[in-house]
XYZ file of C-alpha atoms in Angstrom:
592
model
C 8.270 35.500 -25.932
C 6.299 33.884 -28.771
C 2.568 33.330 -28.439
C 1.581 30.036 -26.742
C 0.319 27.097 -28.770
C -2.277 26.402 -26.046
C -3.611 28.423 -23.145
C -6.360 28.419 -20.521
C -7.771 31.503 -18.816
C -9.613 31.277 -15.488
C -9.810 27.475 -15.612
C -12.050 25.825 -13.024
C -13.430 22.329 -12.455
C -15.919 21.004 -9.918
C -15.259 17.568 -8.442
C -17.708 16.044 -6.019
C -19.245 18.733 -3.844
C -16.583 21.399 -4.391
C -14.007 22.916 -6.707
C -10.979 20.779 -7.498
C -9.314 23.996 -8.678
C -10.494 27.380 -9.840
C -9.071 30.500 -11.470
C -6.049 28.796 -13.074
C -4.219 30.541 -15.913
C -1.732 28.526 -17.935
C 0.146 28.670 -21.221
C 2.240 26.152 -23.162
C 4.769 27.307 -25.774
C 6.061 25.309 -28.712
C 9.311 24.068 -27.126
C 8.246 23.835 -23.472
C 9.456 20.837 -21.450
C 7.146 21.025 -18.449
C 7.194 18.872 -15.312
C 3.760 18.802 -13.638
C 4.287 18.180 -9.923
C 1.753 17.760 -7.133
C 0.431 15.402 -4.487
C -1.763 12.441 -5.373
C -5.322 13.725 -5.652
C -4.285 17.298 -6.498
C -5.760 16.955 -9.986
C -2.666 16.490 -12.172
C -4.124 13.810 -14.472
C -7.401 15.727 -14.676
C -5.507 18.863 -15.741
C -3.822 16.915 -18.548
C -7.231 15.726 -19.764
C -8.504 19.310 -19.715
C -5.518 20.406 -21.781
C -6.109 17.519 -24.183
C -9.756 18.525 -24.534
C -11.128 15.159 -23.406
C -12.697 16.738 -20.277
C -14.794 19.905 -20.344
C -14.148 22.537 -17.660
C -16.862 24.158 -15.541
C -15.175 27.531 -16.014
C -12.507 28.954 -18.274
C -11.604 29.550 -21.895
C -9.301 27.232 -23.849
C -7.342 28.602 -26.830
C -5.337 26.394 -29.215
C -3.375 27.323 -32.344
C -5.285 25.756 -35.275
C -3.787 22.498 -36.531
C -1.947 21.706 -33.296
C -1.781 17.931 -32.858
C -2.252 17.217 -29.146
C -1.590 13.622 -28.055
C -2.063 12.211 -24.561
C -0.388 9.115 -23.136
C -2.735 7.968 -20.376
C -1.739 5.882 -17.361
C -4.162 3.063 -18.139
C -5.167 2.995 -21.830
C -8.371 1.151 -22.715
C -7.559 -1.842 -24.950
C -10.816 -3.706 -24.297
C -12.114 -3.272 -27.849
C -8.830 -4.327 -29.493
C -7.908 -7.874 -30.490
C -4.171 -7.113 -30.775
C -1.829 -4.363 -29.713
C -1.583 -3.339 -33.376
C -5.348 -2.723 -33.428
C -4.912 -0.299 -30.551
C -1.875 1.447 -32.050
C -3.531 1.917 -35.449
C -6.843 3.063 -33.958
C -7.754 6.488 -32.700
C -8.800 9.682 -34.470
C -5.459 10.116 -36.302
C -3.955 6.684 -37.058
C -0.190 6.672 -37.634
C 1.588 5.419 -40.729
C 2.198 1.709 -40.217
C 5.905 1.961 -41.032
C 6.315 4.707 -38.403
C 4.570 2.585 -35.775
C 6.604 -0.517 -36.674
C 9.878 1.430 -36.490
C 9.175 2.717 -32.974
C 7.829 -0.673 -31.867
C 11.054 -2.307 -33.048
C 13.178 0.126 -31.081
C 11.051 -0.419 -27.950
C 11.102 -4.202 -28.383
C 7.327 -4.740 -28.535
C 5.505 -7.234 -30.768
C 2.368 -5.466 -31.993
C 0.774 -8.758 -33.039
C 0.480 -9.660 -29.350
C -3.025 -10.473 -28.074
C -4.218 -7.333 -26.250
C -6.221 -9.249 -23.653
C -3.164 -11.149 -22.364
C -0.561 -8.400 -22.725
C 1.396 -7.485 -19.597
C 1.416 -4.020 -18.076
C 4.790 -3.319 -19.675
C 3.599 -4.436 -23.119
C 0.454 -2.308 -22.870
C 2.527 0.710 -21.843
C 4.936 0.208 -24.755
C 2.019 -0.050 -27.186
C 0.585 3.200 -25.832
C 3.969 4.895 -26.298
C 4.175 3.636 -29.892
C 0.732 5.062 -30.613
C 1.551 8.423 -29.001
C 4.941 8.974 -30.607
C 4.169 7.762 -34.134
C 1.499 10.381 -34.993
C 3.841 13.423 -35.191
C 2.523 15.215 -32.079
C 3.059 18.944 -31.586
C 2.177 18.684 -27.888
C 2.680 15.490 -25.868
C 0.865 15.000 -22.560
C 2.576 12.188 -20.655
C 0.931 10.716 -17.553
C 3.461 8.532 -15.690
C 5.190 7.369 -18.901
C 7.820 5.272 -17.078
C 5.377 3.071 -15.143
C 5.833 -0.627 -16.043
C 8.898 0.149 -18.206
C 12.306 -1.342 -17.541
C 15.397 0.842 -17.381
C 16.393 0.210 -21.011
C 12.972 1.374 -22.262
C 13.040 4.407 -19.952
C 16.437 5.445 -21.286
C 15.214 4.974 -24.877
C 12.230 7.249 -24.145
C 14.534 9.827 -22.537
C 16.676 9.855 -25.679
C 13.615 10.216 -27.953
C 12.205 13.105 -25.919
C 15.579 14.863 -25.756
C 15.516 15.020 -29.592
C 11.784 15.776 -29.861
C 11.092 19.219 -31.342
C 7.587 19.726 -29.949
C 6.368 20.603 -26.452
C 5.531 18.179 -23.677
C 3.993 18.168 -20.202
C 4.935 15.171 -18.051
C 3.661 13.767 -14.759
C 6.181 11.355 -13.277
C 7.553 10.104 -9.974
C 10.880 9.287 -11.681
C 13.234 12.031 -10.452
C 16.036 11.047 -12.816
C 13.678 11.185 -15.821
C 12.339 14.605 -14.788
C 15.752 16.071 -13.996
C 17.247 15.022 -17.323
C 14.412 16.247 -19.530
C 12.418 19.143 -18.084
C 13.196 22.872 -18.339
C 10.060 24.354 -16.740
C 7.920 23.277 -13.790
C 4.216 23.523 -12.955
C 3.444 22.902 -9.294
C -0.142 22.084 -8.297
C -0.506 22.969 -4.642
C -3.767 23.432 -2.695
C -5.788 24.400 -5.753
C -3.154 26.730 -7.205
C -0.899 26.241 -10.230
C 2.528 27.859 -9.926
C 4.990 28.020 -12.820
C 8.780 28.296 -12.651
C 11.147 28.621 -15.614
C 13.494 26.059 -14.088
C 13.304 22.302 -14.609
C 12.748 19.693 -11.944
C 16.384 19.887 -10.851
C 15.552 23.170 -9.113
C 12.181 22.082 -7.717
C 13.286 21.318 -4.150
C 14.997 24.689 -3.727
C 11.986 26.494 -5.192
C 9.435 24.772 -2.957
C 11.619 25.245 0.125
C 11.690 28.984 -0.633
C 7.897 29.087 -1.087
C 7.286 27.166 2.150
C 9.702 29.395 4.075
C 7.876 32.507 2.863
C 4.502 31.005 3.822
C 5.790 30.209 7.313
C 7.002 33.773 7.719
C 3.568 35.020 6.671
C 1.819 32.558 8.988
C 3.973 33.695 11.894
C 2.612 37.218 11.471
C -0.949 36.040 11.909
C -2.881 34.989 14.990
C -3.180 31.642 13.350
C -3.333 28.313 15.076
C -5.594 27.329 12.178
C -3.038 28.649 9.698
C -0.311 26.542 11.253
C -2.531 23.461 10.928
C -3.055 24.290 7.260
C 0.718 24.236 6.713
C 1.596 21.100 8.683
C 2.166 19.096 5.515
C 4.408 21.653 3.818
C 6.607 22.106 6.886
C 6.714 18.352 7.326
C 7.893 17.851 3.744
C 10.641 20.458 4.099
C 11.812 18.980 7.393
C 11.687 15.474 5.951
C 13.898 16.556 3.054
C 16.481 17.904 5.494
C 16.380 14.714 7.557
C 16.831 12.675 4.399
C 20.148 14.430 3.785
C 21.344 12.883 7.030
C 20.007 9.510 5.949
C 21.869 9.778 2.647
C 25.101 10.437 4.534
C 24.421 7.352 6.660
C 23.634 5.361 3.504
C 27.023 6.272 2.011
C 28.704 5.069 5.200
C 26.796 1.772 4.999
C 27.830 1.361 1.343
C 31.478 1.954 2.178
C 31.284 -0.663 4.920
C 29.481 -3.093 2.615
C 32.078 -2.568 -0.142
C 34.738 -3.827 2.259
C 32.660 -6.989 2.787
C 32.248 -7.863 -0.887
C 35.060 -9.980 -2.237
C 36.783 -9.785 -5.629
C 34.659 -9.435 -8.771
C 32.844 -12.667 -9.514
C 33.059 -14.264 -6.090
C 30.400 -12.153 -4.382
C 31.411 -13.521 -0.993
C 31.014 -11.652 2.275
C 33.773 -11.579 4.823
C 31.700 -11.815 8.009
C 33.345 -12.384 11.335
C 32.885 -16.020 12.243
C 32.006 -15.369 15.885
C 28.616 -13.808 15.168
C 27.859 -14.805 11.572
C 24.809 -16.791 12.637
C 23.171 -13.637 13.915
C 24.232 -11.442 10.997
C 23.365 -13.588 7.982
C 19.661 -13.790 7.148
C 19.910 -15.294 3.620
C 22.882 -17.362 2.436
C 22.988 -18.423 -1.227
C 25.816 -20.716 -2.351
C 26.503 -21.586 -6.014
C 22.836 -21.135 -6.930
C 21.737 -21.885 -10.488
C 18.168 -21.670 -11.806
C 16.820 -22.117 -15.308
C 13.665 -22.742 -17.285
C 14.004 -25.121 -20.215
C 17.276 -24.444 -22.024
C 17.671 -20.944 -20.609
C 19.770 -20.292 -17.515
C 18.247 -17.399 -15.529
C 20.644 -17.361 -12.555
C 24.114 -18.889 -12.924
C 26.359 -19.941 -10.001
C 25.390 -17.106 -7.644
C 27.060 -16.966 -4.244
C 25.814 -14.137 -2.061
C 24.959 -13.476 1.562
C 22.337 -11.025 2.767
C 23.292 -9.533 6.118
C 20.858 -8.245 8.693
C 20.003 -4.624 7.908
C 21.010 -4.823 4.229
C 18.984 -2.886 1.669
C 19.284 -4.952 -1.515
C 18.221 -3.520 -4.891
C 17.558 -5.884 -7.825
C 17.773 -4.309 -11.304
C 17.793 -5.379 -14.946
C 15.707 -5.467 -18.101
C 12.243 -6.986 -18.116
C 12.738 -10.723 -18.531
C 16.309 -10.686 -17.181
C 15.289 -12.714 -14.115
C 14.641 -10.157 -11.351
C 11.463 -11.858 -10.110
C 13.134 -15.275 -10.275
C 16.033 -14.024 -8.153
C 13.647 -12.438 -5.657
C 11.656 -15.668 -5.347
C 14.859 -17.684 -4.850
C 16.047 -15.422 -2.054
C 12.687 -15.430 -0.263
C 12.077 -19.170 -0.614
C 9.109 -19.140 -3.007
C 11.079 -21.367 -5.383
C 14.151 -23.565 -4.966
C 17.320 -23.561 -7.114
C 18.164 -26.287 -9.620
C 21.624 -26.581 -8.108
C 23.235 -24.993 -5.068
C 21.402 -24.056 -1.897
C 19.760 -21.080 -0.205
C 19.611 -21.016 3.605
C 17.375 -18.537 5.402
C 17.238 -17.531 9.043
C 14.421 -19.346 10.796
C 13.280 -16.120 12.436
C 12.466 -14.288 9.186
C 9.062 -12.577 9.326
C 8.287 -11.215 5.863
C 6.067 -8.432 4.538
C 5.593 -8.519 0.759
C 4.221 -5.531 -1.184
C 3.951 -6.322 -4.894
C 3.404 -4.165 -7.968
C -0.144 -5.444 -8.442
C -0.949 -3.810 -5.076
C -3.808 -6.277 -4.327
C -5.724 -3.311 -2.996
C -8.294 -3.407 -0.234
C -12.029 -3.789 -0.887
C -13.349 -0.487 -2.315
C -16.385 -0.433 0.012
C -14.209 -0.470 3.149
C -13.329 2.794 4.859
C -9.833 4.014 5.628
C -10.631 3.437 9.324
C -11.601 -0.184 8.570
C -8.352 -0.827 6.720
C -6.050 0.699 9.328
C -7.807 0.192 12.669
C -10.564 -2.389 12.051
C -13.130 0.390 12.503
C -11.635 1.708 15.758
C -9.711 4.793 16.903
C -6.327 3.228 17.628
C -3.769 1.265 15.622
C -0.897 -0.907 16.839
C 2.295 0.242 15.092
C 5.283 -2.014 15.729
C 4.147 -2.633 19.291
C 3.064 0.942 20.074
C -0.488 2.278 20.074
C -1.147 5.359 17.955
C -4.322 7.281 17.294
C -5.428 6.620 13.732
C -5.654 10.361 12.917
C -2.026 10.925 13.886
C -0.884 7.864 11.952
C -2.680 9.095 8.837
C -0.741 12.365 9.057
C 2.527 10.438 9.123
C 1.597 9.044 5.708
C 0.594 12.478 4.336
C -3.170 11.943 4.547
C -5.707 14.542 5.594
C -7.152 13.038 8.811
C -10.637 13.978 7.558
C -10.340 11.078 5.104
C -10.639 8.586 7.964
C -14.206 7.588 7.058
C -13.810 7.833 3.258
C -14.329 4.675 1.235
C -11.208 3.146 -0.301
C -12.961 3.221 -3.683
C -13.019 7.048 -3.631
C -9.228 7.337 -3.242
C -6.877 7.885 -6.165
C -4.533 5.069 -7.200
C -1.630 6.770 -5.465
C -3.635 7.288 -2.276
C -4.611 3.609 -2.227
C -0.965 2.616 -2.589
C -0.036 4.971 0.245
C -2.792 3.494 2.430
C -1.485 0.007 1.715
C 2.010 1.097 2.759
C 0.605 2.611 5.969
C -1.150 -0.645 6.828
C 1.783 -2.923 6.028
C 4.445 -0.833 7.768
C 2.434 -0.997 10.997
C 2.967 -4.776 11.187
C 6.023 -6.205 12.996
C 8.506 -7.789 10.556
C 12.217 -8.184 9.908
C 12.184 -8.704 6.112
C 10.512 -6.216 3.792
C 10.073 -7.230 0.132
C 9.052 -4.465 -2.300
C 8.272 -5.232 -5.957
C 8.092 -1.974 -7.944
C 7.044 0.051 -4.878
C 7.246 3.450 -6.611
C 4.421 2.918 -9.138
C 1.496 5.322 -8.525
C 3.299 7.223 -5.762
C 3.856 10.969 -5.852
C 7.221 12.534 -5.049
C 6.314 13.433 -1.463
C 5.226 9.856 -0.765
C 8.482 8.614 -2.298
C 10.379 10.844 0.139
C 8.322 9.326 2.946
C 8.944 5.772 1.692
C 12.690 6.445 1.585
C 12.497 7.688 5.171
C 10.561 4.635 6.371
C 13.001 2.266 4.644
C 15.946 4.191 6.096
C 14.516 3.770 9.609
C 13.446 0.143 9.120
C 15.280 -2.122 11.548
C 15.166 -5.238 9.360
C 16.383 -6.274 5.914
C 14.911 -4.916 2.672
C 14.737 -6.462 -0.821
C 13.650 -4.048 -3.572
C 12.919 -4.699 -7.254
C 12.657 -1.349 -9.017
C 13.295 0.511 -12.268
C 13.400 3.865 -10.445
C 17.077 4.820 -10.609
C 16.934 7.754 -8.202
C 14.947 5.731 -5.644
C 17.562 2.971 -5.700
C 20.421 5.460 -5.433
C 18.805 6.971 -2.330
C 17.816 3.682 -0.690
C 19.930 0.561 -1.245
C 23.323 -0.481 0.076
C 23.921 -3.302 -2.424
C 22.702 -3.712 -6.008
C 22.227 -7.081 -7.715
C 22.331 -6.381 -11.446
C 21.096 -8.905 -14.031
C 21.980 -8.642 -17.724
C 19.910 -11.604 -18.949
C 22.885 -13.972 -19.442
C 22.566 -15.578 -16.003
C 25.357 -13.508 -14.472
C 24.442 -11.477 -11.387
C 26.677 -8.485 -10.650
C 27.032 -7.682 -6.944
C 27.888 -4.018 -6.405
C 28.092 -1.987 -3.209
C 25.894 1.061 -3.858
C 22.900 1.966 -5.972
C 21.938 1.926 -9.640
C 24.550 4.478 -10.708
C 27.278 2.403 -9.058
C 26.120 -0.677 -10.974
C 25.897 1.283 -14.234
C 29.400 2.711 -13.688
C 30.819 -0.793 -13.167
C 29.111 -2.401 -16.152
C 29.707 0.504 -18.578
C 33.219 -0.635 -19.558
C 31.848 -4.115 -20.362
C 29.144 -2.725 -22.666
C 31.426 -0.321 -24.590
C 32.847 -1.634 -27.902
C 36.136 -3.426 -27.407
C 39.088 -2.060 -29.382
C 41.408 -4.392 -31.261
C 43.999 -5.600 -28.814
C 46.529 -7.183 -31.227
C 48.898 -4.206 -31.212
C 48.088 -3.011 -27.745
C 50.976 -3.114 -25.270
C 50.623 -5.477 -22.338
C 48.897 -3.896 -19.348
C 51.209 -2.594 -16.613
C 51.454 -4.675 -13.453
C 48.966 -3.715 -10.753
C 50.333 -1.185 -8.269
C 51.441 -2.472 -4.927
C 48.819 -2.231 -2.225
C 49.097 1.031 -0.320
C 48.956 0.532 3.368
C 49.187 4.217 4.288
C 47.701 7.372 2.847
C 50.031 10.102 1.693
C 49.838 13.511 3.376
C 47.707 14.876 0.501
C 45.422 11.814 0.521
C 44.928 12.101 4.272
C 44.095 15.811 3.943
C 41.560 15.060 1.195
C 40.027 12.269 3.269
C 39.521 14.636 6.197
C 38.489 17.795 4.318
C 36.395 16.541 1.396
C 33.206 15.883 3.458
C 33.205 19.541 4.535
C 33.846 20.678 0.951
C 30.935 18.526 -0.287
C 28.663 20.213 2.270
C 29.864 23.630 1.051
C 29.118 22.663 -2.550
C 25.615 21.473 -1.570
C 24.988 24.793 0.152
C 26.239 26.732 -2.883
C 24.018 24.704 -5.240
C 20.986 25.264 -3.005
C 21.734 29.006 -2.839
C 22.048 29.378 -6.631
C 18.997 27.199 -7.306
C 16.989 29.406 -4.945
C 18.091 32.460 -6.950
C 17.081 30.748 -10.218
C 13.712 29.914 -8.683
C 12.751 33.608 -8.942
C 10.129 33.529 -11.755
C 11.132 37.004 -12.960
C 14.889 36.405 -13.132
C 14.922 35.007 -16.674
C 13.013 37.928 -18.165
C 14.828 40.509 -15.988
C 18.440 39.337 -16.305
C 19.146 36.599 -18.855
C 22.926 36.842 -18.360
C 22.666 36.180 -14.617
C 20.220 33.311 -15.242
C 22.668 31.682 -17.690
C 25.635 32.295 -15.361
C 23.831 30.651 -12.449
C 22.845 27.661 -14.592
C 26.429 27.106 -15.787
C 27.717 27.589 -12.239
C 25.330 24.958 -10.855
C 26.444 22.482 -13.535
C 30.107 23.119 -12.624
C 29.377 22.705 -8.905
C 27.590 19.406 -9.517
C 30.545 18.145 -11.550
C 32.916 19.167 -8.739
C 30.691 17.441 -6.188
C 30.610 14.199 -8.219
C 34.408 14.225 -8.475
C 34.785 14.968 -4.760
C 32.434 12.153 -3.773
C 34.234 9.637 -6.008
C 37.606 10.765 -4.627
C 36.415 10.443 -1.012
C 34.852 7.007 -1.585
C 38.108 5.786 -3.138
C 40.044 7.059 -0.138
C 37.507 5.529 2.271
C 37.915 2.111 0.623
C 41.702 2.401 0.997
C 41.315 3.335 4.650
C 39.040 0.302 5.148
C 41.531 -1.952 3.329
C 44.435 -0.822 5.514
C 42.502 -1.044 8.805
């Protein structure tokens, strides 16, 4: 293997009264695509700053190939000294060529003449991306690059990075982004940095294998203390397994919801009349809303049933917030009506987080300074409740101001989910959360007894969480699709592809007659495909665990390549099997 472009030997850093990490060895090579994974507070952002050279270590030796241009995209860039976004982009130690910056800004859809002091979070993030990408970096350090970006901008960045010829290290909670782009993984865990020559797609299998080995080692020790040390890791592994069951339940809910959504464009729900009053919590009929000459929402008819998980997606400015405010009653439509159940009790968690006072303690926030907290009518000890939200119970008397941004967001979730409610409204809930907290949030939403409205740009989160997606394209039309983001994208893809000339095209064939009964082969597939999908999942997990062996690539390249190609083929087979089964399930529902 070629020499690294940057390395650290015996890296250590003191934070507060102790070592944040110590004795780390790391190396970055010229085409590495590294995912940096770890819990909030593990030191991921600090490690990026050490690599960038903006923070000095307390121990360790840093080596960099001369002339290497290292560029860091920070989570919250400082624009306080800049009058416009252009001033920020063209500043810094190595200003870009203006034409390069303008070209990238045009592709990202950002006006660099915008006043920096009034720019939104999304505009500031786009400006930071323009600055980072336009200076010909050899090594890019990306700290949550997708925060505050809409899906179109995220996909543009994915495309740019897929063609980028340098190395990058990325911290992100966006599983889809990480899976598509990364080829190696760093895992920061309890002060250690582990490396695996497999991208994020193999991360779950790798960590499960590590946790299983640690449990076997712990079982050999006389170690009540050791078991306590591993409570989080075992909890994460168990949670992942439980989430597989929740995903299966989610697919069942989507299939049922698909049968309730009428033909394309009507977005009506066929609810039994005898108990519709108890099932419908929000009923929108022919709703239109605009500002000035622009129509934001056009003639929307849609019913939200009790227990629905509704995802709202679209570009920034397409009208997601307007639609959310219409459904929840913050604003009224120009025409049409929205009726809401009188018993709705709402919890709203917005992307600004409106965090608690920094001088309050965690105990103050959760239990008003006491030992017990009321959680949905049950009393729990505050230490136990903290564990449920992946906190070390020793943080109970820490000030909120000492917590990381992700930990504050997690604390806010812990406080809000303890309150009784039947409508949960989440506006960009995934910002600042680590992957383990996202797993926890998915679990809490899956177990929530009420209705959920979610605005998010996190594609994987939506695919794992929602039963219905409301997709906005900016024209006023709202697509209503049973399923998550991928289901919406699959439906709208034919509309966004270039239309071929239809003058010489033959007339379309008549639609096939409705099938009221499955053929023998269809019935067999309907019954056997779920088992086959489970077998494929097991085979993928087995092969990913084999690829997680750090020495496999250097020891047996042919086997490594064979496993990688096999996993890709299995995933393609699984996708086809799932689509086939869902099609059959819809036909079964239609003939019931």
